Amino acid sequence: MKLLLIGSGGREHALAWALAKSPRLDALFIAPGNPGTAQIGENVALDVTDHAAVTRFCQSHGIDLVVIGPEAPLVDGLADSLRQAGCAVFGPSRIAAQLEGSKAFTKALCDEAAVPTAAYGRFTDPAEAMAYVRARGAPIVIKADGLAAGKGVVVAQSVAEAEEAITMMASGGLGEAGAQIVVEECLFGEEVSFFVLSDGETALPFASAQDHKAVGDGDTGPNTGGMGAYSPATVLTPALTRQVMDEIILPSIRTMKARGTPFQGVLFAGLMLTASGPKLIEYNVRFGDPECEVMMPRLKSDLLAVLEAAATQNLHSINLEWHDTTALTVVYAAKGYPATPEKGSEIRNLDQAGQQPDSLIFHAGTAQTSDGRIVANGGRVLAVTGFGTTVTEAKARATAALDVIDWPGGFHRTDIGWREIKREQDR
Ligand code: AMP
Ligand code: GLY
């Protein structure tokens, strides 16, 4: 089969790495890709906002399946354009992608499907949002309705902080994304990422992971796209997983189908494990990044066959198999991330680091210079992944690889996996 993978992050390098293991893969193109994916397939400089150009590429290259990695092209309807042209696609339609593209859309779905989630109000008038905040008190969560590259959520510890967030969003601080504001009850508990594949009808639990969103050790500092993750997340026990499937995932998938807008792709549920059971924080409509970098290496099944089954309404025929191992990834970010990451600093010793046992290095925001050097070209630059029988062991492997990399322009958290490592020590 010939595949086109859309995206350029660590997630896409991990997807490319897993797809390349398939005996059925004949050709893999990545648009636009990164220096890591270039080692696996052929990067192509397609403008993915130009749907006609992507469609033409698929037709002229005989692409059998398109896998869309990031949310932006999904919310933009790239899957619809490709399907209309007769291409098989892994990824939801524009309307189904509203599960990530609009917080108000997801909240309305939760109401309709009786999915447990934080109590909320939605507002276009900032004065009404403020009145709701004052009536509820703090802590309280303020969310811009639309996509805001991770900046659209403020967990306000005081009413004043909540009002400041509402003013910022209502005055266009996040552009169109803030035109509608969702104000939510603050949930307490441990957070976990849970991934489910769907072909619109069947929902197949994929894997769990735990991310670390804050930039600094001890979960301090501003939120990021994710500074590290491990998988599986054992806090999501088999019993809790069943409860999440029954109370959250299956009602959502059924409701999307009943509305005539079935969800096909990977549904990423951000969950809070509260004292009164698991609650949905949010949906995303893609694999998580860096969660993907710890899930793909654990997958024993042929990813190509799995994604193809999801794209062609055959998921019922799939039985997922996993390696009996734990994976942990540490994101190596450019200094200044998340506010103003510095570009251009050189990263050395990547080849040596990649030879460390039980580890893999995924590229995210890197670029290759004309003379072959690798330099930083984004915020999150590398995802350094280790494997072991425990999170403690996996972290030691990731750290050993990290220590070989020579990159004065980068920084990383040193405490990824701390919750689980503490539990392992207490056991
Ligand atoms: P997001 O950028 O949408 O992934 O959300 C960022 C983070 O905000 C989540 O990972 C949670 O840690 C936090 N968050 C979002 N909603 C709530 C909520 N209702 N209660 C507590 N924390 C929340
Ligand atoms: N790591 C969280 C996300 O991909 O949104």
Tab-separated table of N, CA and C in Angstrom, residues 59-140:
chain	number	residue	atom	x	y	z
A	59	GLN	N	-3.962	11.399	-6.072
A	59	GLN	CA	-4.352	10.772	-7.342
A	59	GLN	C	-3.127	10.459	-8.199
A	60	SER	N	-2.196	11.412	-8.262
A	60	SER	CA	-1.051	11.185	-9.156
A	60	SER	C	-0.084	10.149	-8.596
A	61	HIS	N	-0.089	9.951	-7.266
A	61	HIS	CA	0.835	8.987	-6.673
A	61	HIS	C	0.158	7.677	-6.275
A	62	GLY	N	-1.124	7.529	-6.611
A	62	GLY	CA	-1.836	6.285	-6.308
A	62	GLY	C	-1.882	5.968	-4.820
A	63	ILE	N	-2.145	7.008	-3.996
A	63	ILE	CA	-2.182	6.824	-2.538
A	63	ILE	C	-3.417	5.989	-2.152
A	64	ASP	N	-3.194	4.953	-1.333
A	64	ASP	CA	-4.295	4.078	-0.915
A	64	ASP	C	-4.932	4.519	0.397
A	65	LEU	N	-4.152	5.212	1.225
A	65	LEU	CA	-4.689	5.643	2.527
A	65	LEU	C	-3.967	6.917	2.969
A	66	VAL	N	-4.770	7.895	3.428
A	66	VAL	CA	-4.202	9.120	3.992
A	66	VAL	C	-4.434	9.091	5.501
A	67	VAL	N	-3.383	9.324	6.263
A	67	VAL	CA	-3.480	9.375	7.723
A	67	VAL	C	-3.207	10.819	8.140
A	68	ILE	N	-4.203	11.441	8.780
A	68	ILE	CA	-4.057	12.854	9.149
A	68	ILE	C	-3.687	12.934	10.624
A	69	GLY	N	-2.491	13.465	10.920
A	69	GLY	CA	-1.988	13.508	12.293
A	69	GLY	C	-2.564	14.623	13.152
A	70	PRO	N	-2.412	15.898	12.756
A	70	PRO	CA	-2.791	17.011	13.628
A	70	PRO	C	-4.260	17.422	13.499
A	71	GLU	N	-4.697	18.232	14.466
A	71	GLU	CA	-6.110	18.635	14.508
A	71	GLU	C	-6.465	19.684	13.467
A	72	ALA	N	-5.520	20.607	13.172
A	72	ALA	CA	-5.906	21.748	12.325
A	72	ALA	C	-6.464	21.309	10.960
A	73	PRO	N	-5.775	20.409	10.216
A	73	PRO	CA	-6.354	19.998	8.925
A	73	PRO	C	-7.672	19.222	9.080
A	74	LEU	N	-7.869	18.550	10.218
A	74	LEU	CA	-9.129	17.828	10.431
A	74	LEU	C	-10.277	18.819	10.634
A	75	VAL	N	-10.030	19.817	11.510
A	75	VAL	CA	-11.062	20.827	11.767
A	75	VAL	C	-11.343	21.611	10.475
A	76	ASP	N	-10.338	21.694	9.621
A	76	ASP	CA	-10.440	22.409	8.346
A	76	ASP	C	-11.130	21.565	7.256
A	77	GLY	N	-11.482	20.314	7.567
A	77	GLY	CA	-12.239	19.505	6.610
A	77	GLY	C	-11.416	18.807	5.551
A	78	LEU	N	-10.115	18.592	5.795
A	78	LEU	CA	-9.289	17.916	4.786
A	78	LEU	C	-9.784	16.491	4.533
A	79	ALA	N	-10.242	15.803	5.598
A	79	ALA	CA	-10.727	14.429	5.420
A	79	ALA	C	-11.939	14.402	4.481
A	80	ASP	N	-12.832	15.393	4.619
A	80	ASP	CA	-14.022	15.448	3.757
A	80	ASP	C	-13.623	15.638	2.294
A	81	SER	N	-12.692	16.578	2.074
A	81	SER	CA	-12.276	16.863	0.690
A	81	SER	C	-11.679	15.614	0.052
A	82	LEU	N	-10.841	14.891	0.810
A	82	LEU	CA	-10.187	13.704	0.262
A	82	LEU	C	-11.209	12.591	0.012
A	83	ARG	N	-12.139	12.409	0.953
A	83	ARG	CA	-13.146	11.347	0.770
A	83	ARG	C	-14.024	11.650	-0.437
A	84	GLN	N	-14.371	12.932	-0.597
A	84	GLN	CA	-15.187	13.303	-1.770
A	84	GLN	C	-14.476	12.927	-3.063
A	85	ALA	N	-13.144	12.951	-3.030
A	85	ALA	CA	-12.364	12.612	-4.226
A	85	ALA	C	-12.088	11.112	-4.309
A	86	GLY	N	-12.651	10.351	-3.373
A	86	GLY	CA	-12.531	8.892	-3.455
A	86	GLY	C	-11.339	8.300	-2.713
A	87	CYS	N	-10.639	9.103	-1.879
A	87	CYS	CA	-9.486	8.578	-1.134
A	87	CYS	C	-9.948	8.013	0.208
A	88	ALA	N	-9.312	6.927	0.650
A	88	ALA	CA	-9.553	6.410	1.994
A	88	ALA	C	-8.732	7.240	2.975
A	89	VAL	N	-9.361	7.621	4.092
A	89	VAL	CA	-8.719	8.531	5.051
A	89	VAL	C	-8.896	8.008	6.465
A	90	PHE	N	-7.832	8.061	7.253
A	90	PHE	CA	-7.961	7.851	8.688
A	90	PHE	C	-8.012	9.222	9.331
A	91	GLY	N	-9.187	9.564	9.877
A	91	GLY	CA	-9.361	10.875	10.506
A	91	GLY	C	-10.791	11.334	10.332
A	92	PRO	N	-11.321	12.071	11.316
A	92	PRO	CA	-12.729	12.461	11.279
A	92	PRO	C	-13.048	13.569	10.280
A	93	SER	N	-14.331	13.649	9.958
A	93	SER	CA	-14.851	14.710	9.097
A	93	SER	C	-14.757	16.052	9.824
A	94	ARG	N	-14.979	17.107	9.062
A	94	ARG	CA	-14.959	18.466	9.648
A	94	ARG	C	-15.949	18.578	10.808
A	95	ILE	N	-17.135	18.038	10.604
A	95	ILE	CA	-18.145	18.170	11.669
A	95	ILE	C	-17.753	17.328	12.885
A	96	ALA	N	-17.314	16.083	12.661
A	96	ALA	CA	-16.938	15.243	13.808
A	96	ALA	C	-15.716	15.822	14.519
A	97	ALA	N	-14.847	16.531	13.781
A	97	ALA	CA	-13.662	17.149	14.391
A	97	ALA	C	-14.031	18.326	15.286
A	98	GLN	N	-15.304	18.747	15.245
A	98	GLN	CA	-15.752	19.789	16.174
A	98	GLN	C	-15.641	19.328	17.627
A	99	LEU	N	-15.527	18.010	17.828
A	99	LEU	CA	-15.301	17.501	19.185
A	99	LEU	C	-14.019	18.090	19.778
A	100	GLU	N	-13.076	18.453	18.926
A	100	GLU	CA	-11.892	19.183	19.409
A	100	GLU	C	-11.986	20.661	19.061
A	101	GLY	N	-12.605	20.961	17.948
A	101	GLY	CA	-12.613	22.329	17.421
A	101	GLY	C	-13.499	23.289	18.180
A	102	SER	N	-14.479	22.740	18.933
A	102	SER	CA	-15.383	23.613	19.689
A	102	SER	C	-15.730	22.977	21.030
A	103	LYS	N	-15.331	23.661	22.108
A	103	LYS	CA	-15.630	23.122	23.446
A	103	LYS	C	-17.138	23.110	23.681
A	104	ALA	N	-17.851	24.119	23.143
A	104	ALA	CA	-19.301	24.181	23.322
A	104	ALA	C	-19.980	23.005	22.609
A	105	PHE	N	-19.435	22.611	21.451
A	105	PHE	CA	-19.962	21.451	20.708
A	105	PHE	C	-19.875	20.202	21.576
A	106	THR	N	-18.710	20.001	22.205
A	106	THR	CA	-18.515	18.812	23.041
A	106	THR	C	-19.413	18.855	24.266
A	107	LYS	N	-19.542	20.029	24.863
A	107	LYS	CA	-20.411	20.143	26.040
A	107	LYS	C	-21.853	19.804	25.671
A	108	ALA	N	-22.293	20.255	24.503
A	108	ALA	CA	-23.663	19.959	24.069
A	108	ALA	C	-23.825	18.455	23.829
A	109	LEU	N	-22.788	17.823	23.274
A	109	LEU	CA	-22.834	16.373	23.071
A	109	LEU	C	-22.914	15.651	24.428
A	110	CYS	N	-22.151	16.142	25.394
A	110	CYS	CA	-22.188	15.534	26.738
A	110	CYS	C	-23.594	15.633	27.324
A	111	ASP	N	-24.244	16.768	27.129
A	111	ASP	CA	-25.627	16.912	27.619
A	111	ASP	C	-26.521	15.884	26.939
A	112	GLU	N	-26.414	15.809	25.613
A	112	GLU	CA	-27.299	14.933	24.835
A	112	GLU	C	-27.068	13.467	25.181
A	113	ALA	N	-25.794	13.085	25.400
A	113	ALA	CA	-25.456	11.675	25.611
A	113	ALA	C	-25.296	11.327	27.091
A	114	ALA	N	-25.598	12.289	27.986
A	114	ALA	CA	-25.479	12.085	29.440
A	114	ALA	C	-24.072	11.623	29.832
A	115	VAL	N	-23.063	12.258	29.251
A	115	VAL	CA	-21.664	11.932	29.556
A	115	VAL	C	-21.232	12.747	30.782
A	116	PRO	N	-20.650	12.096	31.804
A	116	PRO	CA	-20.205	12.850	32.978
A	116	PRO	C	-19.061	13.818	32.642
A	117	THR	N	-19.269	15.090	32.953
A	117	THR	CA	-18.284	16.132	32.658
A	117	THR	C	-18.500	17.277	33.646
A	118	ALA	N	-17.622	18.267	33.652
A	118	ALA	CA	-17.766	19.409	34.562
A	118	ALA	C	-19.021	20.208	34.210
A	119	ALA	N	-19.728	20.690	35.264
A	119	ALA	CA	-20.870	21.588	35.034
A	119	ALA	C	-20.345	22.845	34.348
A	120	TYR	N	-21.170	23.457	33.502
A	120	TYR	CA	-20.640	24.565	32.703
A	120	TYR	C	-21.720	25.559	32.290
A	121	GLY	N	-21.268	26.710	31.817
A	121	GLY	CA	-22.128	27.659	31.141
A	121	GLY	C	-21.390	28.124	29.900
A	122	ARG	N	-22.108	28.499	28.846
A	122	ARG	CA	-21.427	29.026	27.653
A	122	ARG	C	-21.941	30.427	27.342
A	123	PHE	N	-21.024	31.295	26.946
A	123	PHE	CA	-21.350	32.716	26.857
A	123	PHE	C	-20.696	33.381	25.651
A	124	THR	N	-21.440	34.326	25.058
A	124	THR	CA	-20.821	35.211	24.079
A	124	THR	C	-20.702	36.616	24.681
A	125	ASP	N	-21.460	36.853	25.759
A	125	ASP	CA	-21.425	38.157	26.429
A	125	ASP	C	-20.528	38.052	27.667
A	126	PRO	N	-19.376	38.791	27.666
A	126	PRO	CA	-18.448	38.670	28.801
A	126	PRO	C	-19.102	39.020	30.143
A	127	ALA	N	-20.048	39.978	30.142
A	127	ALA	CA	-20.693	40.375	31.407
A	127	ALA	C	-21.455	39.183	31.996
A	128	GLU	N	-22.093	38.405	31.129
A	128	GLU	CA	-22.826	37.227	31.619
A	128	GLU	C	-21.863	36.170	32.146
A	129	ALA	N	-20.727	36.000	31.447
A	129	ALA	CA	-19.712	35.044	31.910
A	129	ALA	C	-19.187	35.453	33.283
A	130	MET	N	-18.963	36.767	33.470
A	130	MET	CA	-18.462	37.286	34.763
A	130	MET	C	-19.488	37.022	35.868
A	131	ALA	N	-20.757	37.257	35.553
A	131	ALA	CA	-21.806	37.052	36.564
A	131	ALA	C	-21.845	35.574	36.984
A	132	TYR	N	-21.684	34.693	36.005
A	132	TYR	CA	-21.681	33.242	36.285
A	132	TYR	C	-20.495	32.897	37.193
A	133	VAL	N	-19.329	33.494	36.879
A	133	VAL	CA	-18.116	33.242	37.681
A	133	VAL	C	-18.335	33.706	39.119
A	134	ARG	N	-18.906	34.916	39.266
A	134	ARG	CA	-19.102	35.457	40.627
A	134	ARG	C	-20.077	34.594	41.401
A	135	ALA	N	-21.094	34.074	40.733
A	135	ALA	CA	-22.084	33.230	41.419
A	135	ALA	C	-21.467	31.908	41.858
A	136	ARG	N	-20.526	31.385	41.078
A	136	ARG	CA	-19.932	30.066	41.376
A	136	ARG	C	-18.734	30.149	42.300
A	137	GLY	N	-17.946	31.228	42.172
A	137	GLY	CA	-16.714	31.365	42.956
A	137	GLY	C	-15.567	30.574	42.359
A	138	ALA	N	-14.370	30.729	42.958
A	138	ALA	CA	-13.151	30.066	42.453
A	138	ALA	C	-12.824	28.865	43.347
A	139	PRO	N	-11.981	27.919	42.890
A	139	PRO	CA	-11.394	27.882	41.558
A	139	PRO	C	-12.439	27.578	40.492
A	140	ILE	N	-12.186	28.080	39.301
A	140	ILE	CA	-13.125	27.889	38.190
A	140	ILE	C	-12.314	27.940	36.891
